[in-house]
CSV table of C-alpha atoms in Angstrom, one decimal:
chain,number,residue,atom,x,y,z
A,1,MET,CA,45.7,-6.4,-9.0
A,2,GLN,CA,42.3,-7.7,-10.0
A,3,ASP,CA,40.4,-6.5,-13.0
A,4,LEU,CA,36.9,-5.8,-11.8
A,5,ASP,CA,34.1,-6.2,-14.4
A,6,LEU,CA,31.8,-3.7,-12.9
A,7,PRO,CA,29.2,-1.8,-15.0
A,8,LEU,CA,30.1,1.6,-13.5
A,9,PRO,CA,30.0,4.9,-15.5
A,10,LEU,CA,33.0,6.2,-13.5
A,11,PRO,CA,36.5,5.0,-12.7
A,12,TYR,CA,36.6,2.7,-9.6
A,13,LEU,CA,39.5,1.6,-7.5
A,14,ARG,CA,39.8,-0.9,-4.6
A,15,VAL,CA,42.7,-0.1,-2.2
A,16,ASP,CA,43.9,-1.7,1.0
A,17,ARG,CA,45.1,0.1,4.1
A,18,GLU,CA,48.7,0.3,2.8
A,19,GLY,CA,47.6,2.0,-0.4
A,20,LYS,CA,48.0,-1.0,-2.6
A,21,ILE,CA,45.5,-1.1,-5.5
A,22,THR,CA,43.9,-4.5,-5.3
A,23,GLY,CA,41.2,-4.0,-7.9
A,24,SER,CA,40.2,-1.6,-10.7
A,25,SER,CA,37.5,-1.1,-13.2
A,26,ALA,CA,38.1,-0.9,-17.0
A,27,LEU,CA,37.4,2.9,-16.9
A,28,ALA,CA,40.1,3.3,-14.2
A,29,GLN,CA,42.6,1.4,-16.3
A,30,GLU,CA,41.8,3.6,-19.3
A,31,ARG,CA,42.2,6.8,-17.3
A,32,PHE,CA,45.2,6.0,-15.1
A,33,ASP,CA,48.6,4.3,-15.4
A,34,LEU,CA,48.2,1.6,-12.7
A,35,SER,CA,51.3,-0.3,-13.6
A,36,LYS,CA,53.0,0.5,-10.2
A,37,GLY,CA,50.0,-0.9,-8.4
A,38,HIS,CA,49.9,1.8,-5.6
A,39,ILE,CA,47.5,4.7,-5.1
A,40,ASN,CA,50.4,7.1,-4.4
A,41,SER,CA,51.7,6.7,-7.9
A,42,ILE,CA,48.6,8.4,-9.4
A,43,ILE,CA,48.2,11.3,-7.0
A,44,ASP,CA,50.3,14.3,-6.2
A,45,GLU,CA,52.2,14.9,-3.0
A,46,GLU,CA,49.6,17.2,-1.4
A,47,SER,CA,46.9,14.7,-2.2
A,48,ILE,CA,48.9,11.9,-0.7
A,49,LYS,CA,48.8,13.8,2.6
A,50,LYS,CA,45.1,14.4,2.3
A,51,LEU,CA,44.4,10.7,1.5
A,52,SER,CA,46.4,9.6,4.5
A,53,GLN,CA,43.9,11.3,6.7
A,54,PHE,CA,41.3,8.8,5.5
A,55,ARG,CA,43.6,5.8,5.4
A,56,TRP,CA,42.9,4.8,9.0
A,57,VAL,CA,39.3,5.9,9.2
A,58,SER,CA,37.1,3.2,10.7
A,59,GLY,CA,33.4,2.5,10.0
A,60,LEU,CA,31.4,2.0,6.9
A,61,ASP,CA,30.3,5.6,6.3
A,62,SER,CA,31.1,7.1,2.9
A,63,VAL,CA,33.3,10.2,2.8
A,64,LYS,CA,33.9,12.7,0.0
A,65,PHE,CA,37.0,14.8,-0.8
A,66,GLU,CA,39.0,16.2,-3.6
A,67,LEU,CA,42.3,14.8,-5.0
A,68,ASN,CA,44.7,16.0,-7.7
A,69,MET,CA,45.3,12.9,-9.7
A,70,LYS,CA,47.7,12.0,-12.6
A,71,THR,CA,45.9,10.7,-15.6
A,72,LYS,CA,47.2,9.4,-18.9
A,73,ASP,CA,46.0,12.6,-20.6
A,74,ARG,CA,46.9,15.2,-18.0
A,75,ALA,CA,49.7,15.7,-15.6
A,76,LEU,CA,47.2,16.7,-12.9
A,77,ALA,CA,43.4,16.6,-12.9
A,78,LEU,CA,41.0,17.4,-10.1
A,79,PHE,CA,38.7,14.6,-9.0
A,80,ASP,CA,35.9,14.3,-6.5
A,81,VAL,CA,36.6,11.0,-4.6
A,82,HIS,CA,33.8,9.1,-2.9
A,83,LEU,CA,35.5,6.6,-0.5
A,84,GLN,CA,34.0,3.9,1.7
A,85,TRP,CA,35.7,1.2,3.7
A,86,ASP,CA,34.2,-2.3,3.5
A,87,LEU,CA,34.2,-5.2,5.9
A,88,ASP,CA,37.3,-6.6,4.3
A,89,ASP,CA,39.2,-3.5,5.3
A,90,HIS,CA,39.5,-2.2,1.7
A,91,ALA,CA,38.6,1.3,0.5
A,92,ASN,CA,36.2,1.4,-2.4
A,93,MET,CA,36.9,4.6,-4.4
A,94,ILE,CA,34.7,6.1,-7.1
A,95,LEU,CA,36.4,8.9,-9.0
A,96,LEU,CA,34.3,11.7,-10.5
A,97,PRO,CA,36.3,14.1,-12.7
A,98,LYS,CA,35.7,17.6,-11.4
A,99,ASP,CA,35.5,19.2,-14.9
A,100,SER,CA,32.8,16.6,-15.7
A,101,ALA,CA,30.9,17.5,-12.6
A,102,ASN,CA,31.1,21.2,-13.4
A,103,GLU,CA,30.0,20.6,-16.9
A,104,LYS,CA,26.9,18.7,-15.7
A,105,LEU,CA,26.2,21.4,-13.2
A,106,THR,CA,26.5,24.0,-15.9
A,107,GLN,CA,24.1,22.1,-18.1
A,108,LYS,CA,21.6,21.8,-15.3
A,109,LEU,CA,21.9,25.5,-14.5
A,110,MET,CA,21.4,26.3,-18.2
A,111,ALA,CA,18.4,24.0,-18.3
A,112,ILE,CA,16.9,25.7,-15.3
A,113,GLN,CA,17.6,29.2,-16.8
A,114,HIS,CA,15.9,28.1,-20.0
A,115,ARG,CA,12.8,26.9,-18.1
A,116,LEU,CA,12.8,30.2,-16.1
A,117,ALA,CA,13.0,32.2,-19.3
A,118,GLU,CA,10.1,30.3,-20.8
A,119,THR,CA,8.1,30.8,-17.6
A,120,ASP,CA,9.0,34.5,-17.5
A,121,PHE,CA,7.8,34.9,-21.1
A,122,GLU,CA,4.6,33.1,-20.4
A,123,LEU,CA,4.0,35.3,-17.3
A,124,LEU,CA,4.7,38.4,-19.4
A,125,GLU,CA,2.2,37.3,-22.0
A,126,LYS,CA,-0.4,36.7,-19.3
A,127,LYS,CA,0.4,40.1,-17.7
A,128,GLU,CA,-0.1,41.8,-21.1
A,129,GLU,CA,-3.4,39.9,-21.6
A,130,LEU,CA,-4.5,41.0,-18.1
A,131,GLU,CA,-3.6,44.6,-18.7
A,132,GLN,CA,-5.6,44.6,-22.0
A,133,VAL,CA,-8.6,43.1,-20.2
A,134,LEU,CA,-8.3,45.7,-17.4
A,135,ARG,CA,-8.0,48.5,-19.9
A,136,ARG,CA,-11.1,47.3,-21.7
A,137,LEU,CA,-13.0,47.1,-18.4
A,138,ASP,CA,-11.9,50.7,-17.7
A,139,GLU,CA,-13.2,51.8,-21.1
A,140,LEU,CA,-16.5,50.1,-20.5
A,141,SER,CA,-16.7,51.7,-17.0
A,142,GLY,CA,-17.1,55.2,-18.6
A,143,PRO,CA,-18.7,55.0,-22.0
A,144,PHE,CA,-19.4,58.1,-24.0
A,145,ILE,CA,-23.1,58.3,-24.9
A,146,PRO,CA,-24.3,61.0,-27.3
A,147,LEU,CA,-27.9,61.9,-26.5
A,148,SER,CA,-28.3,64.6,-29.1
A,149,GLY,CA,-26.2,66.9,-31.3
A,150,GLU,CA,-25.7,69.1,-28.2
A,151,LEU,CA,-26.0,66.8,-25.3
A,152,CYS,CA,-23.9,63.8,-24.2
A,153,MET,CA,-23.6,61.7,-21.1
A,154,ILE,CA,-20.7,59.8,-19.5
A,155,PRO,CA,-21.8,57.4,-16.8
A,156,LEU,CA,-19.1,56.2,-14.5
A,157,PHE,CA,-19.1,52.7,-12.9
A,158,GLY,CA,-17.0,51.2,-10.2
A,159,ASP,CA,-14.1,52.8,-8.3
A,160,ILE,CA,-12.6,56.1,-9.4
A,161,THR,CA,-9.0,55.4,-10.0
A,162,ALA,CA,-6.3,57.3,-11.9
A,163,ASP,CA,-5.9,54.4,-14.5
A,164,LYS,CA,-9.6,54.3,-15.2
A,165,ILE,CA,-9.9,58.1,-15.6
A,166,ASN,CA,-6.8,58.2,-17.9
A,167,THR,CA,-8.4,55.5,-20.1
A,168,ILE,CA,-11.8,57.2,-20.2
A,169,SER,CA,-10.2,60.6,-20.8
A,170,GLU,CA,-8.7,59.5,-24.1
A,171,SER,CA,-11.9,58.4,-25.8
A,172,CYS,CA,-14.0,61.1,-24.1
A,173,LEU,CA,-11.8,64.1,-25.2
A,174,GLN,CA,-11.7,62.7,-28.8
A,175,SER,CA,-15.5,62.3,-28.9
A,176,VAL,CA,-16.1,65.8,-27.6
A,177,PHE,CA,-13.5,67.3,-29.9
A,178,LYS,CA,-15.2,65.7,-33.0
A,179,GLY,CA,-18.7,66.7,-32.0
A,180,ASN,CA,-20.3,70.0,-31.1
A,181,TYR,CA,-21.5,69.3,-27.6
A,182,GLU,CA,-22.6,72.1,-25.4
A,183,ILE,CA,-23.9,70.1,-22.4
A,184,ILE,CA,-21.8,67.2,-20.9
A,185,LEU,CA,-23.3,65.1,-18.1
A,186,PHE,CA,-21.3,62.9,-15.8
A,187,ASP,CA,-23.6,60.4,-14.1
A,188,LEU,CA,-21.8,59.3,-10.8
A,189,THR,CA,-24.7,57.2,-9.4
A,190,ALA,CA,-22.8,53.9,-9.8
A,191,VAL,CA,-19.5,55.1,-8.5
A,192,GLY,CA,-17.9,53.0,-5.8
A,193,GLU,CA,-14.7,53.7,-3.9
A,194,VAL,CA,-13.1,57.1,-4.6
A,195,ARG,CA,-9.3,57.3,-4.6
A,196,THR,CA,-7.4,60.5,-4.2
A,197,ASP,CA,-5.4,60.1,-7.4
A,198,GLY,CA,-8.5,59.2,-9.3
A,199,VAL,CA,-10.4,62.3,-8.1
A,200,GLU,CA,-7.5,64.5,-9.1
A,201,LYS,CA,-7.5,63.0,-12.6
A,202,PHE,CA,-11.3,63.3,-12.8
A,203,ILE,CA,-11.1,67.0,-11.9
A,204,GLN,CA,-8.4,67.6,-14.6
A,205,LEU,CA,-10.8,65.9,-17.1
A,206,VAL,CA,-13.7,68.0,-16.0
A,207,LYS,CA,-11.7,71.3,-16.3
A,208,THR,CA,-10.4,70.3,-19.7
A,209,LEU,CA,-13.9,69.6,-21.0
A,210,SER,CA,-15.2,72.8,-19.5
A,211,PHE,CA,-12.5,74.8,-21.4
A,212,MET,CA,-13.3,72.9,-24.7
A,213,THR,CA,-17.1,73.5,-24.5
A,214,GLY,CA,-17.0,76.9,-22.8
A,215,ASN,CA,-19.7,75.6,-20.4
A,216,VAL,CA,-19.8,74.1,-17.0
A,217,ILE,CA,-19.9,70.3,-16.7
A,218,LYS,CA,-22.9,68.9,-15.0
A,219,LEU,CA,-22.4,66.2,-12.3
A,220,ILE,CA,-25.4,64.1,-11.4
A,221,GLY,CA,-26.1,61.3,-8.9
A,222,ILE,CA,-23.4,62.4,-6.5
A,223,LYS,CA,-23.3,60.6,-3.2
A,224,PRO,CA,-22.7,62.6,0.0
A,225,ASP,CA,-19.2,61.2,0.6
A,226,LEU,CA,-18.1,62.1,-2.9
A,227,ALA,CA,-19.7,65.5,-2.6
A,228,LYS,CA,-17.6,66.3,0.5
A,229,VAL,CA,-14.5,65.3,-1.4
A,230,LEU,CA,-15.3,67.4,-4.4
A,231,ASN,CA,-16.2,70.4,-2.3
A,232,HIS,CA,-12.6,70.6,-1.1
A,233,TYR,CA,-11.5,71.5,-4.7
A,234,HIS,CA,-13.8,74.5,-5.1
A,235,LEU,CA,-15.1,73.5,-8.5
A,236,GLU,CA,-17.9,76.1,-8.8
A,237,GLN,CA,-16.3,77.7,-11.9
A,238,TRP,CA,-16.3,74.4,-13.8
A,239,VAL,CA,-19.1,72.2,-12.6
A,240,GLU,CA,-22.7,72.2,-11.6
A,241,PHE,CA,-24.2,69.6,-9.2
A,242,ASN,CA,-27.6,68.2,-10.0
A,243,HIS,CA,-29.6,65.5,-8.2
A,244,SER,CA,-30.7,63.1,-11.0
A,245,LEU,CA,-30.5,62.4,-14.7
A,246,GLU,CA,-34.3,62.6,-14.9
A,247,GLN,CA,-34.3,66.2,-13.6
A,248,GLU,CA,-31.5,67.2,-15.9
A,249,LEU,CA,-33.1,65.7,-19.0
A,250,ARG,CA,-36.4,67.3,-18.1
A,251,VAL,CA,-34.8,70.7,-18.0
A,252,TYR,CA,-33.0,70.1,-21.3
A,253,LEU,CA,-36.2,68.9,-23.1
A,254,ASN,CA,-38.2,71.9,-21.8
A,255,HIS,CA,-35.5,74.3,-22.8
């Protein structure tokens, strides 16, 4: 048997068609007892049968299979075997310990999980930042504007959504509670798309403000489409519709 000085990181054996080991690497000699010089001496009976299936395979294509092999440290150890026949009719066998392969696979999976966890955390941070920005935009879309000690105005901008009205409601109710406002104007001139859940939240806000002040809430700048939607809710008890902010302010100043 020839000692092969090959710079391989895994055990390597060279075997002829009869199973005689004709060459081995230093790692193979460290791992296996090769004193008998035959491949059958370092594999179990079931693996001998499996290996015999590839003993007469022709061609130069590489094949991969598993063998239970006898090492110096363990009675049986599972190996991935990469076998390829060469032009000299010898099988070149590279032996990869299965536990080593599993360990490397586990390490790779752990590394992937770590990267995914970092990515998830970064996405969570971005999501929180985006939510804060959207909340701030909602707050700016319905600012509370005191016009006098008795009169205040809340202009709404953009689409009427449930999230936006919820955000506006918090600051609006606090401001009205702290003040002594008798007249509350909602300017809906710049309203865009109106969503059903947003309208329902808006009506809840209007009714709450009406109860707090004891007066009807005045809605100005309403577009025809929005007027049709609001008419379905029969709000005559809580709201009053006016055409423009200018007309409402003129009435208030002449009062």
